[in-house]
Amino acid sequence: MKISSIFSVTFAFILFLLSLGAVSCRSGRNAVPDASQSDIQPGAFTVREAESALSARIAGYGMWRNVKLPVTVRLTEPRSLSISGTAVMERDKSLSISLRFLGMEIGSLCVKDDSITVIDRFNKAYFKADVVSLLDGFPATTGNLQDLLTGHVFVPGKNKVKASDFGIAITEDPSLWTASGEVRDFDVKYSFAFREPAVLKALAVSVAGASPVSIAYGDVFSSSGGDFASTVSVEAPAGKTPVKATVEWNFRKAQWNVKEGLADKSVVPSGYARISPEAVMRMLKNL
């Protein structure tokens, strides 16, 4: 791959993240399904048991302030590419990823509640935008994005959740159950799918008039910071360019609550040229 095209692929990954934020994070207070339809089979996993399991899962989220760990992003659409780097998360505050190709940093991204910054080290260029505009005013948080990418349930706009925030239903397979909701203002319906007792397997999001977003979660990794999904695979529309990617977290090498290595990736070096959203879309068309 040409070095000049790497930045375009990096932006494809950024748009992949934004598509998740704009679509998957659009949820509010959830409608509760009819529980009578979920308790048909005697002896099967019940709604009450699912609610209890979800409460225990939420209570089990680890107490951590920050984490630094290796991450690999494998794109299969719009083109095949594997990019590795280092991610730094400050809980509910920021998510930064430094991306490397052949050992060199090709760029970085930083997502905060109020902004997203992407920096191209090769071409000395950057993209910066406020999150409110990108999400059409929807109040998603950085904590929502962190939860989405690490296999935790969440309520958009909030950094604390409880089981009663979700509508629980048991599927036709009594070992599977869902925590679902919808946001009528945005015509969004979503559903977290669990394997009994509370192993998160997938998230499905449907938006009226748009292609659905599907997210599959891999094996759970238990660490001092809590339980996290080791892989997150996503298929999401991004305009005319669909994005398919897998994020692989190496929690075995995670450093928890570190005091160093937390450089602010939203700081743009002097002399860098700003790239407009229109220019980014032109780049993606050439992938």
PDB file of C-alpha atoms in Angstrom:
ATOM      1  CA  MET A   1       0.000   0.000   0.000  1.00  0.00           C
ATOM      2  CA  LYS A   2       1.190   3.506  -0.819  1.00  0.00           C
ATOM      3  CA  ILE A   3       2.043   5.660   2.152  1.00  0.00           C
ATOM      4  CA  SER A   4      -0.178   8.401   0.711  1.00  0.00           C
ATOM      5  CA  SER A   5      -3.238   6.158   1.000  1.00  0.00           C
ATOM      6  CA  ILE A   6      -2.657   5.105   4.594  1.00  0.00           C
ATOM      7  CA  PHE A   7      -4.142   8.318   5.920  1.00  0.00           C
ATOM      8  CA  SER A   8      -7.308   7.687   3.911  1.00  0.00           C
ATOM      9  CA  VAL A   9      -7.610   4.227   5.446  1.00  0.00           C
ATOM     10  CA  THR A  10      -7.009   5.740   8.867  1.00  0.00           C
ATOM     11  CA  PHE A  11      -9.886   8.111   8.231  1.00  0.00           C
ATOM     12  CA  ALA A  12     -12.044   5.155   7.201  1.00  0.00           C
ATOM     13  CA  PHE A  13     -11.400   3.748  10.643  1.00  0.00           C
ATOM     14  CA  ILE A  14     -12.309   7.084  12.227  1.00  0.00           C
ATOM     15  CA  LEU A  15     -15.574   7.188  10.292  1.00  0.00           C
ATOM     16  CA  PHE A  16     -16.180   3.633  11.423  1.00  0.00           C
ATOM     17  CA  LEU A  17     -15.940   4.858  15.020  1.00  0.00           C
ATOM     18  CA  LEU A  18     -18.174   7.832  14.270  1.00  0.00           C
ATOM     19  CA  SER A  19     -20.776   5.671  12.571  1.00  0.00           C
ATOM     20  CA  LEU A  20     -20.946   3.648  15.776  1.00  0.00           C
ATOM     21  CA  GLY A  21     -21.229   6.776  17.859  1.00  0.00           C
ATOM     22  CA  ALA A  22     -23.889   8.309  15.645  1.00  0.00           C
ATOM     23  CA  VAL A  23     -25.976   5.164  15.273  1.00  0.00           C
ATOM     24  CA  SER A  24     -25.330   2.809  18.167  1.00  0.00           C
ATOM     25  CA  CYS A  25     -25.232   5.559  20.755  1.00  0.00           C
ATOM     26  CA  ARG A  26     -28.640   6.968  19.884  1.00  0.00           C
ATOM     27  CA  SER A  27     -30.741   5.473  22.634  1.00  0.00           C
ATOM     28  CA  GLY A  28     -32.730   6.760  25.545  1.00  0.00           C
ATOM     29  CA  ARG A  29     -35.155   5.469  28.132  1.00  0.00           C
ATOM     30  CA  ASN A  30     -36.180   2.042  26.898  1.00  0.00           C
ATOM     31  CA  ALA A  31     -39.579   0.467  26.345  1.00  0.00           C
ATOM     32  CA  VAL A  32     -39.952  -2.801  28.255  1.00  0.00           C
ATOM     33  CA  PRO A  33     -41.150  -5.825  26.235  1.00  0.00           C
ATOM     34  CA  ASP A  34     -44.094  -7.897  27.444  1.00  0.00           C
ATOM     35  CA  ALA A  35     -42.472 -10.189  30.022  1.00  0.00           C
ATOM     36  CA  SER A  36     -45.358 -12.651  29.738  1.00  0.00           C
ATOM     37  CA  GLN A  37     -43.992 -13.687  26.344  1.00  0.00           C
ATOM     38  CA  SER A  38     -40.610 -14.436  27.885  1.00  0.00           C
ATOM     39  CA  ASP A  39     -41.613 -16.891  30.625  1.00  0.00           C
ATOM     40  CA  ILE A  40     -43.329 -19.508  28.507  1.00  0.00           C
ATOM     41  CA  GLN A  41     -41.015 -22.455  29.195  1.00  0.00           C
ATOM     42  CA  PRO A  42     -41.015 -23.705  32.798  1.00  0.00           C
ATOM     43  CA  GLY A  43     -37.470 -24.099  34.133  1.00  0.00           C
ATOM     44  CA  ALA A  44     -35.981 -21.863  31.456  1.00  0.00           C
ATOM     45  CA  PHE A  45     -33.935 -18.757  32.186  1.00  0.00           C
ATOM     46  CA  THR A  46     -36.447 -16.101  33.222  1.00  0.00           C
ATOM     47  CA  VAL A  47     -36.687 -12.344  32.812  1.00  0.00           C
ATOM     48  CA  ARG A  48     -36.167 -11.860  36.539  1.00  0.00           C
ATOM     49  CA  GLU A  49     -33.028 -14.012  36.437  1.00  0.00           C
ATOM     50  CA  ALA A  50     -31.764 -12.057  33.421  1.00  0.00           C
ATOM     51  CA  GLU A  51     -32.338  -8.751  35.217  1.00  0.00           C
ATOM     52  CA  SER A  52     -30.459 -10.068  38.239  1.00  0.00           C
ATOM     53  CA  ALA A  53     -27.596 -11.314  36.037  1.00  0.00           C
ATOM     54  CA  LEU A  54     -27.398  -7.957  34.260  1.00  0.00           C
ATOM     55  CA  SER A  55     -27.313  -6.113  37.580  1.00  0.00           C
ATOM     56  CA  ALA A  56     -24.470  -8.337  38.740  1.00  0.00           C
ATOM     57  CA  ARG A  57     -22.600  -7.772  35.482  1.00  0.00           C
ATOM     58  CA  ILE A  58     -22.919  -3.995  35.782  1.00  0.00           C
ATOM     59  CA  ALA A  59     -21.860  -4.092  39.446  1.00  0.00           C
ATOM     60  CA  GLY A  60     -18.809  -6.115  38.417  1.00  0.00           C
ATOM     61  CA  TYR A  61     -17.366  -3.416  36.167  1.00  0.00           C
ATOM     62  CA  GLY A  62     -13.879  -2.768  37.487  1.00  0.00           C
ATOM     63  CA  MET A  63     -12.758   0.348  39.296  1.00  0.00           C
ATOM     64  CA  TRP A  64     -10.147   1.861  36.989  1.00  0.00           C
ATOM     65  CA  ARG A  65      -9.062   5.409  36.180  1.00  0.00           C
ATOM     66  CA  ASN A  66      -7.084   4.769  33.003  1.00  0.00           C
ATOM     67  CA  VAL A  67      -5.578   1.991  30.942  1.00  0.00           C
ATOM     68  CA  LYS A  68      -2.857   1.749  28.291  1.00  0.00           C
ATOM     69  CA  LEU A  69      -2.794  -1.311  26.026  1.00  0.00           C
ATOM     70  CA  PRO A  70      -1.898  -2.572  22.535  1.00  0.00           C
ATOM     71  CA  VAL A  71      -4.659  -2.608  19.930  1.00  0.00           C
ATOM     72  CA  THR A  72      -4.907  -3.985  16.402  1.00  0.00           C
ATOM     73  CA  VAL A  73      -7.515  -2.864  13.887  1.00  0.00           C
ATOM     74  CA  ARG A  74      -8.192  -5.223  10.987  1.00  0.00           C
ATOM     75  CA  LEU A  75     -10.146  -3.672   8.132  1.00  0.00           C
ATOM     76  CA  THR A  76     -11.733  -5.915   5.497  1.00  0.00           C
ATOM     77  CA  GLU A  77     -13.866  -3.206   3.877  1.00  0.00           C
ATOM     78  CA  PRO A  78     -13.380  -0.813   2.106  1.00  0.00           C
ATOM     79  CA  ARG A  79      -9.999  -2.558   1.701  1.00  0.00           C
ATOM     80  CA  SER A  80      -7.957  -5.156   3.536  1.00  0.00           C
ATOM     81  CA  LEU A  81      -5.459  -3.744   6.001  1.00  0.00           C
ATOM     82  CA  SER A  82      -4.143  -4.417   9.479  1.00  0.00           C
ATOM     83  CA  ILE A  83      -2.984  -1.496  11.625  1.00  0.00           C
ATOM     84  CA  SER A  84      -1.541  -1.816  15.113  1.00  0.00           C
ATOM     85  CA  GLY A  85      -0.978   0.773  17.766  1.00  0.00           C
ATOM     86  CA  THR A  86      -1.436   1.750  21.368  1.00  0.00           C
ATOM     87  CA  ALA A  87      -4.684   2.825  22.958  1.00  0.00           C
ATOM     88  CA  VAL A  88      -5.023   4.971  26.045  1.00  0.00           C
ATOM     89  CA  MET A  89      -8.368   5.392  27.774  1.00  0.00           C
ATOM     90  CA  GLU A  90      -9.091   7.750  30.608  1.00  0.00           C
ATOM     91  CA  ARG A  91     -12.336   6.452  31.955  1.00  0.00           C
ATOM     92  CA  ASP A  92     -15.317   8.487  30.744  1.00  0.00           C
ATOM     93  CA  LYS A  93     -12.964  11.283  29.629  1.00  0.00           C
ATOM     94  CA  SER A  94     -10.942  10.376  26.531  1.00  0.00           C
ATOM     95  CA  LEU A  95      -9.999   7.617  24.097  1.00  0.00           C
ATOM     96  CA  SER A  96      -6.719   8.024  22.223  1.00  0.00           C
ATOM     97  CA  ILE A  97      -5.167   5.633  19.731  1.00  0.00           C
ATOM     98  CA  SER A  98      -1.736   5.991  18.177  1.00  0.00           C
ATOM     99  CA  LEU A  99      -1.685   4.007  14.916  1.00  0.00           C
ATOM    100  CA  ARG A 100       1.476   2.457  13.501  1.00  0.00           C
ATOM    101  CA  PHE A 101       2.381   0.926  10.149  1.00  0.00           C
ATOM    102  CA  LEU A 102       5.681  -0.920   9.678  1.00  0.00           C
ATOM    103  CA  GLY A 103       6.741   0.332  13.075  1.00  0.00           C
ATOM    104  CA  MET A 104       6.147   4.007  12.313  1.00  0.00           C
ATOM    105  CA  GLU A 105       3.405   6.179  13.749  1.00  0.00           C
ATOM    106  CA  ILE A 106       1.221   7.131  10.819  1.00  0.00           C
ATOM    107  CA  GLY A 107      -1.280   9.073  12.814  1.00  0.00           C
ATOM    108  CA  SER A 108      -3.359   9.348  15.917  1.00  0.00           C
ATOM    109  CA  LEU A 109      -6.898   9.991  16.997  1.00  0.00           C
ATOM    110  CA  CYS A 110      -8.373  11.391  20.156  1.00  0.00           C
ATOM    111  CA  VAL A 111     -12.050  11.335  21.090  1.00  0.00           C
ATOM    112  CA  LYS A 112     -13.393  13.442  23.939  1.00  0.00           C
ATOM    113  CA  ASP A 113     -16.911  14.453  24.911  1.00  0.00           C
ATOM    114  CA  ASP A 114     -16.560  17.723  23.018  1.00  0.00           C
ATOM    115  CA  SER A 115     -14.204  16.955  20.118  1.00  0.00           C
ATOM    116  CA  ILE A 116     -12.508  14.450  17.850  1.00  0.00           C
ATOM    117  CA  THR A 117      -9.019  15.013  16.504  1.00  0.00           C
ATOM    118  CA  VAL A 118      -7.217  12.997  13.811  1.00  0.00           C
ATOM    119  CA  ILE A 119      -3.579  13.751  13.010  1.00  0.00           C
ATOM    120  CA  ASP A 120      -1.700  12.639   9.876  1.00  0.00           C
ATOM    121  CA  ARG A 121       2.012  12.501  10.717  1.00  0.00           C
ATOM    122  CA  PHE A 122       3.178  11.838   7.159  1.00  0.00           C
ATOM    123  CA  ASN A 123       1.447  14.702   5.416  1.00  0.00           C
ATOM    124  CA  LYS A 124       1.441  17.058   8.402  1.00  0.00           C
ATOM    125  CA  ALA A 125      -2.311  17.451   8.259  1.00  0.00           C
ATOM    126  CA  TYR A 126      -5.153  17.098  10.719  1.00  0.00           C
ATOM    127  CA  PHE A 127      -8.923  16.896  11.024  1.00  0.00           C
ATOM    128  CA  LYS A 128     -10.721  18.355  14.025  1.00  0.00           C
ATOM    129  CA  ALA A 129     -14.449  18.665  14.693  1.00  0.00           C
ATOM    130  CA  ASP A 130     -16.818  19.062  17.592  1.00  0.00           C
ATOM    131  CA  VAL A 131     -18.787  15.987  18.554  1.00  0.00           C
ATOM    132  CA  VAL A 132     -22.092  17.858  18.903  1.00  0.00           C
ATOM    133  CA  SER A 133     -22.072  18.728  15.193  1.00  0.00           C
ATOM    134  CA  LEU A 134     -20.957  15.266  14.114  1.00  0.00           C
ATOM    135  CA  LEU A 135     -23.761  13.612  16.092  1.00  0.00           C
ATOM    136  CA  ASP A 136     -26.410  16.190  15.186  1.00  0.00           C
ATOM    137  CA  GLY A 137     -26.674  17.303  18.793  1.00  0.00           C
ATOM    138  CA  PHE A 138     -27.152  13.844  20.271  1.00  0.00           C
ATOM    139  CA  PRO A 139     -25.631  13.682  23.797  1.00  0.00           C
ATOM    140  CA  ALA A 140     -23.364  10.639  23.456  1.00  0.00           C
ATOM    141  CA  THR A 141     -20.362  10.468  25.766  1.00  0.00           C
ATOM    142  CA  THR A 142     -16.802   9.241  25.507  1.00  0.00           C
ATOM    143  CA  GLY A 143     -17.713   6.669  28.144  1.00  0.00           C
ATOM    144  CA  ASN A 144     -20.401   5.313  25.783  1.00  0.00           C
ATOM    145  CA  LEU A 145     -17.779   4.790  23.077  1.00  0.00           C
ATOM    146  CA  GLN A 146     -15.409   3.099  25.530  1.00  0.00           C
ATOM    147  CA  ASP A 147     -18.179   0.733  26.627  1.00  0.00           C
ATOM    148  CA  LEU A 148     -19.200   0.026  23.042  1.00  0.00           C
ATOM    149  CA  LEU A 149     -15.651  -0.951  22.061  1.00  0.00           C
ATOM    150  CA  THR A 150     -14.922  -3.065  25.150  1.00  0.00           C
ATOM    151  CA  GLY A 151     -18.132  -5.045  25.500  1.00  0.00           C
ATOM    152  CA  HIS A 152     -20.107  -3.201  28.176  1.00  0.00           C
ATOM    153  CA  VAL A 153     -23.750  -2.223  28.048  1.00  0.00           C
ATOM    154  CA  PHE A 154     -24.456   1.487  28.154  1.00  0.00           C
ATOM    155  CA  VAL A 155     -27.130   4.153  28.034  1.00  0.00           C
ATOM    156  CA  PRO A 156     -26.127   6.978  25.676  1.00  0.00           C
ATOM    157  CA  GLY A 157     -25.606  10.293  27.370  1.00  0.00           C
ATOM    158  CA  LYS A 158     -24.997   8.611  30.722  1.00  0.00           C
ATOM    159  CA  ASN A 159     -21.847   7.113  32.246  1.00  0.00           C
ATOM    160  CA  LYS A 160     -23.726   5.089  34.851  1.00  0.00           C
ATOM    161  CA  VAL A 161     -26.332   2.428  34.028  1.00  0.00           C
ATOM    162  CA  LYS A 162     -28.617   0.022  35.856  1.00  0.00           C
ATOM    163  CA  ALA A 163     -30.587  -3.024  34.752  1.00  0.00           C
ATOM    164  CA  SER A 164     -33.877  -1.135  34.887  1.00  0.00           C
ATOM    165  CA  ASP A 165     -32.624   1.091  32.040  1.00  0.00           C
ATOM    166  CA  PHE A 166     -33.199  -1.856  29.676  1.00  0.00           C
ATOM    167  CA  GLY A 167     -36.160  -3.884  28.515  1.00  0.00           C
ATOM    168  CA  ILE A 168     -35.399  -7.584  29.065  1.00  0.00           C
ATOM    169  CA  ALA A 169     -36.772 -10.463  26.975  1.00  0.00           C
ATOM    170  CA  ILE A 170     -35.927 -14.143  26.573  1.00  0.00           C
ATOM    171  CA  THR A 171     -35.524 -15.388  22.992  1.00  0.00           C
ATOM    172  CA  GLU A 172     -36.866 -18.613  21.479  1.00  0.00           C
ATOM    173  CA  ASP A 173     -33.567 -20.160  22.572  1.00  0.00           C
ATOM    174  CA  PRO A 174     -34.065 -20.123  26.376  1.00  0.00           C
ATOM    175  CA  SER A 175     -30.315 -19.706  26.938  1.00  0.00           C
ATOM    176  CA  LEU A 176     -30.319 -16.383  25.036  1.00  0.00           C
ATOM    177  CA  TRP A 177     -31.819 -13.101  26.201  1.00  0.00           C
ATOM    178  CA  THR A 178     -31.766  -9.490  25.142  1.00  0.00           C
ATOM    179  CA  ALA A 179     -31.627  -6.048  26.716  1.00  0.00           C
ATOM    180  CA  SER A 180     -33.329  -3.734  24.250  1.00  0.00           C
ATOM    181  CA  GLY A 181     -34.635  -0.250  23.705  1.00  0.00           C
ATOM    182  CA  GLU A 182     -35.498   2.396  21.196  1.00  0.00           C
ATOM    183  CA  VAL A 183     -35.231   6.127  20.666  1.00  0.00           C
ATOM    184  CA  ARG A 184     -38.282   7.387  18.894  1.00  0.00           C
ATOM    185  CA  ASP A 185     -36.884  10.843  18.147  1.00  0.00           C
ATOM    186  CA  PHE A 186     -34.184   9.200  15.999  1.00  0.00           C
ATOM    187  CA  ASP A 187     -36.145   6.125  14.810  1.00  0.00           C
ATOM    188  CA  VAL A 188     -33.498   3.882  16.350  1.00  0.00           C
ATOM    189  CA  LYS A 189     -33.989   0.412  17.815  1.00  0.00           C
ATOM    190  CA  TYR A 190     -31.188  -1.566  19.404  1.00  0.00           C
ATOM    191  CA  SER A 191     -30.663  -4.806  21.264  1.00  0.00           C
ATOM    192  CA  PHE A 192     -27.795  -6.247  23.311  1.00  0.00           C
ATOM    193  CA  ALA A 193     -27.787 -10.060  23.060  1.00  0.00           C
ATOM    194  CA  PHE A 194     -26.542 -12.224  25.925  1.00  0.00           C
ATOM    195  CA  ARG A 195     -25.806 -15.876  26.484  1.00  0.00           C
ATOM    196  CA  GLU A 196     -26.989 -17.152  29.870  1.00  0.00           C
ATOM    197  CA  PRO A 197     -26.202 -16.007  32.466  1.00  0.00           C
ATOM    198  CA  ALA A 198     -24.814 -12.628  31.242  1.00  0.00           C
ATOM    199  CA  VAL A 199     -22.180 -13.128  28.529  1.00  0.00           C
ATOM    200  CA  LEU A 200     -22.509 -10.311  25.991  1.00  0.00           C
ATOM    201  CA  LYS A 201     -22.407 -11.723  22.460  1.00  0.00           C
ATOM    202  CA  ALA A 202     -23.707  -9.011  20.132  1.00  0.00           C
ATOM    203  CA  LEU A 203     -25.318  -5.640  19.624  1.00  0.00           C
ATOM    204  CA  ALA A 204     -27.748  -5.016  16.774  1.00  0.00           C
ATOM    205  CA  VAL A 205     -28.863  -1.529  15.800  1.00  0.00           C
ATOM    206  CA  SER A 206     -31.497  -0.649  13.234  1.00  0.00           C
ATOM    207  CA  VAL A 207     -32.317   2.837  12.010  1.00  0.00           C
ATOM    208  CA  ALA A 208     -35.338   3.672   9.882  1.00  0.00           C
ATOM    209  CA  GLY A 209     -34.258   4.151   6.277  1.00  0.00           C
ATOM    210  CA  ALA A 210     -30.655   3.010   6.826  1.00  0.00           C
ATOM    211  CA  SER A 211     -28.667  -0.195   6.720  1.00  0.00           C
ATOM    212  CA  PRO A 212     -28.351  -1.955  10.089  1.00  0.00           C
ATOM    213  CA  VAL A 213     -25.219  -1.975  12.219  1.00  0.00           C
ATOM    214  CA  SER A 214     -24.119  -5.279  13.734  1.00  0.00           C
ATOM    215  CA  ILE A 215     -21.455  -5.751  16.373  1.00  0.00           C
ATOM    216  CA  ALA A 216     -20.131  -9.119  17.559  1.00  0.00           C
ATOM    217  CA  TYR A 217     -18.189  -9.466  20.796  1.00  0.00           C
ATOM    218  CA  GLY A 218     -15.454 -12.057  21.289  1.00  0.00           C
ATOM    219  CA  ASP A 219     -14.278 -13.969  24.340  1.00  0.00           C
ATOM    220  CA  VAL A 220     -14.330 -12.220  27.698  1.00  0.00           C
ATOM    221  CA  PHE A 221     -10.978 -11.362  29.255  1.00  0.00           C
ATOM    222  CA  SER A 222     -10.968 -10.959  33.043  1.00  0.00           C
ATOM    223  CA  SER A 223      -8.441  -8.505  34.412  1.00  0.00           C
ATOM    224  CA  SER A 224      -7.759  -6.352  37.452  1.00  0.00           C
ATOM    225  CA  GLY A 225      -9.799  -3.656  35.714  1.00  0.00           C
ATOM    226  CA  GLY A 226     -12.823  -5.890  35.181  1.00  0.00           C
ATOM    227  CA  ASP A 227     -14.197  -8.070  32.364  1.00  0.00           C
ATOM    228  CA  PHE A 228     -13.758  -6.900  28.768  1.00  0.00           C
ATOM    229  CA  ALA A 229     -14.416  -8.228  25.272  1.00  0.00           C
ATOM    230  CA  SER A 230     -11.117  -9.270  23.696  1.00  0.00           C
ATOM    231  CA  THR A 231     -12.401  -8.573  20.175  1.00  0.00           C
ATOM    232  CA  VAL A 232     -15.115  -6.387  18.694  1.00  0.00           C
ATOM    233  CA  SER A 233     -16.201  -7.008  15.103  1.00  0.00           C
ATOM    234  CA  VAL A 234     -18.319  -4.415  13.340  1.00  0.00           C
ATOM    235  CA  GLU A 235     -20.215  -4.046  10.101  1.00  0.00           C
ATOM    236  CA  ALA A 236     -21.481  -0.512   9.628  1.00  0.00           C
ATOM    237  CA  PRO A 237     -22.541   1.749   6.767  1.00  0.00           C
ATOM    238  CA  ALA A 238     -20.444   4.868   6.177  1.00  0.00           C
ATOM    239  CA  GLY A 239     -22.169   6.572   3.259  1.00  0.00           C
ATOM    240  CA  LYS A 240     -21.512   4.582   0.088  1.00  0.00           C
ATOM    241  CA  THR A 241     -18.455   2.960   1.633  1.00  0.00           C
ATOM    242  CA  PRO A 242     -19.401   0.155   4.041  1.00  0.00           C
ATOM    243  CA  VAL A 243     -16.931  -0.468   6.826  1.00  0.00           C
ATOM    244  CA  LYS A 244     -16.112  -3.917   8.167  1.00  0.00           C
ATOM    245  CA  ALA A 245     -13.511  -4.085  10.896  1.00  0.00           C
ATOM    246  CA  THR A 246     -12.353  -5.986  13.936  1.00  0.00           C
ATOM    247  CA  VAL A 247     -10.754  -4.326  16.935  1.00  0.00           C
ATOM    248  CA  GLU A 248      -8.466  -6.659  18.895  1.00  0.00           C
ATOM    249  CA  TRP A 249      -7.481  -5.608  22.413  1.00  0.00           C
ATOM    250  CA  ASN A 250      -4.423  -7.131  24.071  1.00  0.00           C
ATOM    251  CA  PHE A 251      -5.523  -6.937  27.690  1.00  0.00           C
ATOM    252  CA  ARG A 252      -2.708  -9.308  28.710  1.00  0.00           C
ATOM    253  CA  LYS A 253      -0.339  -6.373  28.231  1.00  0.00           C
ATOM    254  CA  ALA A 254      -2.643  -3.730  29.664  1.00  0.00           C
ATOM    255  CA  GLN A 255      -1.228  -1.240  32.161  1.00  0.00           C
ATOM    256  CA  TRP A 256      -3.838  -0.044  34.612  1.00  0.00           C
ATOM    257  CA  ASN A 257      -3.953   3.310  36.400  1.00  0.00           C
ATOM    258  CA  VAL A 258      -0.631   4.498  34.991  1.00  0.00           C
ATOM    259  CA  LYS A 259       0.814   7.920  35.763  1.00  0.00           C
ATOM    260  CA  GLU A 260       2.906   8.274  32.599  1.00  0.00           C
ATOM    261  CA  GLY A 261       2.303   7.849  28.867  1.00  0.00           C
ATOM    262  CA  LEU A 262      -0.995   9.764  28.880  1.00  0.00           C
ATOM    263  CA  ALA A 263      -0.023  12.427  26.337  1.00  0.00           C
ATOM    264  CA  ASP A 264      -2.929  14.476  25.005  1.00  0.00           C
ATOM    265  CA  LYS A 265      -3.393  13.314  21.400  1.00  0.00           C
ATOM    266  CA  SER A 266      -5.798  16.177  20.711  1.00  0.00           C
ATOM    267  CA  VAL A 267      -2.884  18.636  20.589  1.00  0.00           C
ATOM    268  CA  VAL A 268      -2.049  19.431  16.954  1.00  0.00           C
ATOM    269  CA  PRO A 269       1.620  20.174  16.163  1.00  0.00           C
ATOM    270  CA  SER A 270       2.336  23.626  14.769  1.00  0.00           C
ATOM    271  CA  GLY A 271       2.508  23.955  11.006  1.00  0.00           C
ATOM    272  CA  TYR A 272      -0.056  21.238  10.274  1.00  0.00           C
ATOM    273  CA  ALA A 273      -2.741  21.965   7.661  1.00  0.00           C
ATOM    274  CA  ARG A 274      -6.384  21.494   8.580  1.00  0.00           C
ATOM    275  CA  ILE A 275      -8.451  19.127   6.418  1.00  0.00           C
ATOM    276  CA  SER A 276     -12.159  19.793   5.865  1.00  0.00           C
ATOM    277  CA  PRO A 277     -14.878  17.136   6.185  1.00  0.00           C
ATOM    278  CA  GLU A 278     -15.479  17.471   2.432  1.00  0.00           C
ATOM    279  CA  ALA A 279     -11.833  16.616   1.743  1.00  0.00           C
ATOM    280  CA  VAL A 280     -12.104  13.546   3.964  1.00  0.00           C
ATOM    281  CA  MET A 281     -15.086  12.289   1.970  1.00  0.00           C
ATOM    282  CA  ARG A 282     -13.151  12.758  -1.272  1.00  0.00           C
ATOM    283  CA  MET A 283     -10.334  10.654   0.175  1.00  0.00           C
ATOM    284  CA  LEU A 284     -12.734   7.854   1.037  1.00  0.00           C
ATOM    285  CA  LYS A 285     -14.148   7.791  -2.486  1.00  0.00           C
ATOM    286  CA  ASN A 286     -10.658   6.969  -3.770  1.00  0.00           C
ATOM    287  CA  LEU A 287     -10.182   3.929  -1.524  1.00  0.00           C
TER     288      LEU A 287
END
